[in-house]
Structures are given as structure tokens and as C-alpha cells.
Amino acid sequence: MALDPKKTFTDNEVKERLAADLPHWSFQDGWIRRTYRTSSWKGTLMVINAVGHLAEAAWHHPDITASYAWVEVRLMSHDAKGITERDFQLAKKIEDVVGWQPGTEADSALEGTPRGDLRFAYIKYD
């Protein structure tokens, strides 16, 4: 059965879902939000581009605010005037991609950026 894309969740349902599935996200002023800390403008732009790609592919568009070393992503379904399953699913996909840490997976050839060398610093992981 397909999910109703316009079914909105109550404030309590949103908070419960975030606590269970997206603990680094919060609910404030009708939006679910997450701030990613970066190491520099380069990292900030990389996060923005990753979020932009995922949002465009999903045809669901977040509000993004950024500064030198942080990016805030805000999601709310404008057409439904609230938080829907689309918001949760896009938040989860963003979290999976932006929060991915190479070098932490067993048997992976993807080692990640050199730790301790600020020339290659990217995102500050939780």
C-alpha cells in the first residue's frame, strides 16, 4: 500500500519519530532540522551540494542556511503544510549520506580523509 504523501504528523508524533529514528534532528517552529558542523567553507559547500543532490532527486526541497563552518537543513512539506513521511525519508537519506564515515567500516578500501591534517578536514562527525 502506498503512503499518503500529504498525511501530516502531529507534533508529538514528529518528536517521537525523531527520537527513535533521527536523534540528531530536532523539531522547531513546524520544521524538522539538523545542523551539520564542518571544518571549513569547503566542507560547508560539500554538505550543501550533497543535500541539494538528494533533495532534487527526491523532488522535495529543504530550506538551507549556511555559514563558514556549519549548514542547517530544515524540512517541511509546504504542499501539506506540515511534516510528512517525505520529510522523514529525506532526512534519513541526508543523514546516511552526510554522516557516512569512511574508514569505520570493516573490510573497506575507502579509508577516508587523513585524520589530523586540517588541509583535508571536511565534516565534524557527531
JSON list of C-alpha atoms in Angstrom, two decimals:
[
{"chain": "A", "resi": 1, "resn": "MET", "atom": "CA", "xyz": [0.00, 0.00, 0.00]},
{"chain": "A", "resi": 2, "resn": "ALA", "atom": "CA", "xyz": [1.41, 3.42, -0.96]},
{"chain": "A", "resi": 3, "resn": "LEU", "atom": "CA", "xyz": [1.90, 6.01, 1.72]},
{"chain": "A", "resi": 4, "resn": "ASP", "atom": "CA", "xyz": [-0.23, 9.14, 1.57]},
{"chain": "A", "resi": 5, "resn": "PRO", "atom": "CA", "xyz": [2.32, 11.87, 0.74]},
{"chain": "A", "resi": 6, "resn": "LYS", "atom": "CA", "xyz": [0.12, 14.59, 2.24]},
{"chain": "A", "resi": 7, "resn": "LYS", "atom": "CA", "xyz": [-0.64, 12.92, 5.58]},
{"chain": "A", "resi": 8, "resn": "THR", "atom": "CA", "xyz": [0.87, 15.13, 8.25]},
{"chain": "A", "resi": 9, "resn": "PHE", "atom": "CA", "xyz": [2.09, 14.02, 11.63]},
{"chain": "A", "resi": 10, "resn": "THR", "atom": "CA", "xyz": [1.15, 15.63, 14.94]},
{"chain": "A", "resi": 11, "resn": "ASP", "atom": "CA", "xyz": [3.83, 17.46, 16.91]},
{"chain": "A", "resi": 12, "resn": "ASN", "atom": "CA", "xyz": [4.06, 14.55, 19.36]},
{"chain": "A", "resi": 13, "resn": "GLU", "atom": "CA", "xyz": [4.33, 12.01, 16.53]},
{"chain": "A", "resi": 14, "resn": "VAL", "atom": "CA", "xyz": [7.12, 14.06, 14.95]},
{"chain": "A", "resi": 15, "resn": "LYS", "atom": "CA", "xyz": [9.05, 14.25, 18.22]},
{"chain": "A", "resi": 16, "resn": "GLU", "atom": "CA", "xyz": [8.64, 10.51, 18.85]},
{"chain": "A", "resi": 17, "resn": "ARG", "atom": "CA", "xyz": [9.77, 9.64, 15.33]},
{"chain": "A", "resi": 18, "resn": "LEU", "atom": "CA", "xyz": [12.82, 11.89, 15.56]},
{"chain": "A", "resi": 19, "resn": "ALA", "atom": "CA", "xyz": [13.80, 10.41, 18.93]},
{"chain": "A", "resi": 20, "resn": "ALA", "atom": "CA", "xyz": [13.51, 6.89, 17.54]},
{"chain": "A", "resi": 21, "resn": "ASP", "atom": "CA", "xyz": [14.96, 7.31, 14.03]},
{"chain": "A", "resi": 22, "resn": "LEU", "atom": "CA", "xyz": [16.79, 10.64, 13.71]},
{"chain": "A", "resi": 23, "resn": "PRO", "atom": "CA", "xyz": [18.23, 11.56, 17.13]},
{"chain": "A", "resi": 24, "resn": "HIS", "atom": "CA", "xyz": [20.40, 14.41, 15.78]},
{"chain": "A", "resi": 25, "resn": "TRP", "atom": "CA", "xyz": [17.37, 16.13, 14.25]},
{"chain": "A", "resi": 26, "resn": "SER", "atom": "CA", "xyz": [15.00, 18.39, 16.19]},
{"chain": "A", "resi": 27, "resn": "PHE", "atom": "CA", "xyz": [11.52, 19.79, 15.70]},
{"chain": "A", "resi": 28, "resn": "GLN", "atom": "CA", "xyz": [11.10, 23.55, 15.97]},
{"chain": "A", "resi": 29, "resn": "ASP", "atom": "CA", "xyz": [8.66, 26.08, 14.51]},
{"chain": "A", "resi": 30, "resn": "GLY", "atom": "CA", "xyz": [7.00, 23.45, 12.31]},
{"chain": "A", "resi": 31, "resn": "TRP", "atom": "CA", "xyz": [10.24, 22.19, 10.72]},
{"chain": "A", "resi": 32, "resn": "ILE", "atom": "CA", "xyz": [12.47, 19.21, 11.35]},
{"chain": "A", "resi": 33, "resn": "ARG", "atom": "CA", "xyz": [16.05, 20.50, 11.50]},
{"chain": "A", "resi": 34, "resn": "ARG", "atom": "CA", "xyz": [19.64, 19.39, 11.63]},
{"chain": "A", "resi": 35, "resn": "THR", "atom": "CA", "xyz": [22.82, 21.43, 11.84]},
{"chain": "A", "resi": 36, "resn": "TYR", "atom": "CA", "xyz": [25.96, 19.86, 10.42]},
{"chain": "A", "resi": 37, "resn": "ARG", "atom": "CA", "xyz": [29.27, 21.24, 11.69]},
{"chain": "A", "resi": 38, "resn": "THR", "atom": "CA", "xyz": [32.03, 21.43, 9.11]},
{"chain": "A", "resi": 39, "resn": "SER", "atom": "CA", "xyz": [35.72, 22.22, 9.23]},
{"chain": "A", "resi": 40, "resn": "SER", "atom": "CA", "xyz": [35.70, 24.98, 6.64]},
{"chain": "A", "resi": 41, "resn": "TRP", "atom": "CA", "xyz": [33.86, 26.65, 3.80]},
{"chain": "A", "resi": 42, "resn": "LYS", "atom": "CA", "xyz": [34.93, 23.76, 1.55]},
{"chain": "A", "resi": 43, "resn": "GLY", "atom": "CA", "xyz": [33.19, 21.28, 3.84]},
{"chain": "A", "resi": 44, "resn": "THR", "atom": "CA", "xyz": [30.12, 23.52, 4.06]},
{"chain": "A", "resi": 45, "resn": "LEU", "atom": "CA", "xyz": [29.80, 23.64, 0.26]},
{"chain": "A", "resi": 46, "resn": "MET", "atom": "CA", "xyz": [30.23, 19.86, 0.03]},
{"chain": "A", "resi": 47, "resn": "VAL", "atom": "CA", "xyz": [27.39, 19.31, 2.52]},
{"chain": "A", "resi": 48, "resn": "ILE", "atom": "CA", "xyz": [25.14, 21.78, 0.68]},
{"chain": "A", "resi": 49, "resn": "ASN", "atom": "CA", "xyz": [25.80, 20.05, -2.63]},
{"chain": "A", "resi": 50, "resn": "ALA", "atom": "CA", "xyz": [25.14, 16.58, -1.19]},
{"chain": "A", "resi": 51, "resn": "VAL", "atom": "CA", "xyz": [21.86, 17.75, 0.36]},
{"chain": "A", "resi": 52, "resn": "GLY", "atom": "CA", "xyz": [20.92, 19.53, -2.85]},
{"chain": "A", "resi": 53, "resn": "HIS", "atom": "CA", "xyz": [21.51, 16.43, -4.95]},
{"chain": "A", "resi": 54, "resn": "LEU", "atom": "CA", "xyz": [19.44, 14.21, -2.64]},
{"chain": "A", "resi": 55, "resn": "ALA", "atom": "CA", "xyz": [16.61, 16.74, -2.41]},
{"chain": "A", "resi": 56, "resn": "GLU", "atom": "CA", "xyz": [16.42, 17.28, -6.15]},
{"chain": "A", "resi": 57, "resn": "ALA", "atom": "CA", "xyz": [16.47, 13.53, -6.83]},
{"chain": "A", "resi": 58, "resn": "ALA", "atom": "CA", "xyz": [13.64, 13.12, -4.29]},
{"chain": "A", "resi": 59, "resn": "TRP", "atom": "CA", "xyz": [11.76, 16.16, -5.68]},
{"chain": "A", "resi": 60, "resn": "HIS", "atom": "CA", "xyz": [11.48, 17.54, -2.17]},
{"chain": "A", "resi": 61, "resn": "HIS", "atom": "CA", "xyz": [13.27, 20.75, -1.35]},
{"chain": "A", "resi": 62, "resn": "PRO", "atom": "CA", "xyz": [14.69, 21.79, 2.02]},
{"chain": "A", "resi": 63, "resn": "ASP", "atom": "CA", "xyz": [15.47, 25.22, 3.31]},
{"chain": "A", "resi": 64, "resn": "ILE", "atom": "CA", "xyz": [19.22, 25.53, 3.87]},
{"chain": "A", "resi": 65, "resn": "THR", "atom": "CA", "xyz": [21.11, 28.14, 5.86]},
{"chain": "A", "resi": 66, "resn": "ALA", "atom": "CA", "xyz": [24.89, 28.10, 5.88]},
{"chain": "A", "resi": 67, "resn": "SER", "atom": "CA", "xyz": [27.92, 29.88, 7.24]},
{"chain": "A", "resi": 68, "resn": "TYR", "atom": "CA", "xyz": [31.66, 29.24, 7.15]},
{"chain": "A", "resi": 69, "resn": "ALA", "atom": "CA", "xyz": [31.62, 26.12, 9.32]},
{"chain": "A", "resi": 70, "resn": "TRP", "atom": "CA", "xyz": [28.00, 24.92, 9.53]},
{"chain": "A", "resi": 71, "resn": "VAL", "atom": "CA", "xyz": [24.94, 24.04, 7.48]},
{"chain": "A", "resi": 72, "resn": "GLU", "atom": "CA", "xyz": [21.39, 23.94, 8.82]},
{"chain": "A", "resi": 73, "resn": "VAL", "atom": "CA", "xyz": [18.88, 21.81, 6.89]},
{"chain": "A", "resi": 74, "resn": "ARG", "atom": "CA", "xyz": [15.15, 22.36, 7.50]},
{"chain": "A", "resi": 75, "resn": "LEU", "atom": "CA", "xyz": [12.41, 20.14, 6.13]},
{"chain": "A", "resi": 76, "resn": "MET", "atom": "CA", "xyz": [8.66, 20.61, 5.97]},
{"chain": "A", "resi": 77, "resn": "SER", "atom": "CA", "xyz": [6.23, 19.66, 3.21]},
{"chain": "A", "resi": 78, "resn": "HIS", "atom": "CA", "xyz": [4.92, 23.01, 2.01]},
{"chain": "A", "resi": 79, "resn": "ASP", "atom": "CA", "xyz": [2.10, 21.47, -0.02]},
{"chain": "A", "resi": 80, "resn": "ALA", "atom": "CA", "xyz": [0.84, 19.51, 3.00]},
{"chain": "A", "resi": 81, "resn": "LYS", "atom": "CA", "xyz": [1.58, 22.35, 5.44]},
{"chain": "A", "resi": 82, "resn": "GLY", "atom": "CA", "xyz": [3.33, 20.06, 7.89]},
{"chain": "A", "resi": 83, "resn": "ILE", "atom": "CA", "xyz": [5.73, 17.20, 8.45]},
{"chain": "A", "resi": 84, "resn": "THR", "atom": "CA", "xyz": [5.05, 14.16, 6.26]},
{"chain": "A", "resi": 85, "resn": "GLU", "atom": "CA", "xyz": [6.69, 10.83, 5.54]},
{"chain": "A", "resi": 86, "resn": "ARG", "atom": "CA", "xyz": [8.59, 12.55, 2.72]},
{"chain": "A", "resi": 87, "resn": "ASP", "atom": "CA", "xyz": [10.33, 14.76, 5.27]},
{"chain": "A", "resi": 88, "resn": "PHE", "atom": "CA", "xyz": [11.36, 11.81, 7.43]},
{"chain": "A", "resi": 89, "resn": "GLN", "atom": "CA", "xyz": [12.59, 9.79, 4.48]},
{"chain": "A", "resi": 90, "resn": "LEU", "atom": "CA", "xyz": [14.62, 12.65, 3.01]},
{"chain": "A", "resi": 91, "resn": "ALA", "atom": "CA", "xyz": [16.08, 13.47, 6.45]},
{"chain": "A", "resi": 92, "resn": "LYS", "atom": "CA", "xyz": [17.14, 9.82, 6.82]},
{"chain": "A", "resi": 93, "resn": "LYS", "atom": "CA", "xyz": [18.76, 9.79, 3.39]},
{"chain": "A", "resi": 94, "resn": "ILE", "atom": "CA", "xyz": [20.60, 13.07, 4.13]},
{"chain": "A", "resi": 95, "resn": "GLU", "atom": "CA", "xyz": [21.75, 11.68, 7.47]},
{"chain": "A", "resi": 96, "resn": "ASP", "atom": "CA", "xyz": [23.01, 8.47, 5.86]},
{"chain": "A", "resi": 97, "resn": "VAL", "atom": "CA", "xyz": [24.99, 10.28, 3.17]},
{"chain": "A", "resi": 98, "resn": "VAL", "atom": "CA", "xyz": [26.36, 13.30, 5.05]},
{"chain": "A", "resi": 99, "resn": "GLY", "atom": "CA", "xyz": [27.03, 11.31, 8.22]},
{"chain": "A", "resi": 100, "resn": "TRP", "atom": "CA", "xyz": [28.79, 8.44, 6.44]},
{"chain": "A", "resi": 101, "resn": "GLN", "atom": "CA", "xyz": [32.28, 7.93, 7.86]},
{"chain": "A", "resi": 102, "resn": "PRO", "atom": "CA", "xyz": [34.72, 6.17, 5.56]},
{"chain": "A", "resi": 103, "resn": "GLY", "atom": "CA", "xyz": [37.38, 4.22, 7.37]},
{"chain": "A", "resi": 104, "resn": "THR", "atom": "CA", "xyz": [34.97, 2.96, 10.02]},
{"chain": "A", "resi": 105, "resn": "GLU", "atom": "CA", "xyz": [33.60, 0.04, 8.04]},
{"chain": "A", "resi": 106, "resn": "ALA", "atom": "CA", "xyz": [35.21, -3.38, 8.24]},
{"chain": "A", "resi": 107, "resn": "ASP", "atom": "CA", "xyz": [36.93, -4.61, 5.07]},
{"chain": "A", "resi": 108, "resn": "SER", "atom": "CA", "xyz": [36.59, -1.28, 3.27]},
{"chain": "A", "resi": 109, "resn": "ALA", "atom": "CA", "xyz": [39.14, 0.09, 0.84]},
{"chain": "A", "resi": 110, "resn": "LEU", "atom": "CA", "xyz": [37.66, 3.56, 1.39]},
{"chain": "A", "resi": 111, "resn": "GLU", "atom": "CA", "xyz": [39.85, 4.94, 4.16]},
{"chain": "A", "resi": 112, "resn": "GLY", "atom": "CA", "xyz": [38.54, 8.49, 4.32]},
{"chain": "A", "resi": 113, "resn": "THR", "atom": "CA", "xyz": [40.40, 11.78, 4.52]},
{"chain": "A", "resi": 114, "resn": "PRO", "atom": "CA", "xyz": [43.64, 11.86, 6.53]},
{"chain": "A", "resi": 115, "resn": "ARG", "atom": "CA", "xyz": [42.78, 12.40, 10.18]},
{"chain": "A", "resi": 116, "resn": "GLY", "atom": "CA", "xyz": [44.61, 15.18, 11.94]},
{"chain": "A", "resi": 117, "resn": "ASP", "atom": "CA", "xyz": [45.58, 17.01, 8.75]},
{"chain": "A", "resi": 118, "resn": "LEU", "atom": "CA", "xyz": [43.43, 20.16, 8.55]},
{"chain": "A", "resi": 119, "resn": "ARG", "atom": "CA", "xyz": [44.16, 20.55, 4.85]},
{"chain": "A", "resi": 120, "resn": "PHE", "atom": "CA", "xyz": [41.76, 17.65, 4.28]},
{"chain": "A", "resi": 121, "resn": "ALA", "atom": "CA", "xyz": [39.26, 18.32, 7.07]},
{"chain": "A", "resi": 122, "resn": "TYR", "atom": "CA", "xyz": [35.66, 18.03, 5.95]},
{"chain": "A", "resi": 123, "resn": "ILE", "atom": "CA", "xyz": [32.82, 17.42, 8.38]},
{"chain": "A", "resi": 124, "resn": "LYS", "atom": "CA", "xyz": [32.83, 17.21, 12.16]},
{"chain": "A", "resi": 125, "resn": "TYR", "atom": "CA", "xyz": [31.10, 13.91, 12.89]},
{"chain": "A", "resi": 126, "resn": "ASP", "atom": "CA", "xyz": [28.79, 13.51, 15.87]}
]
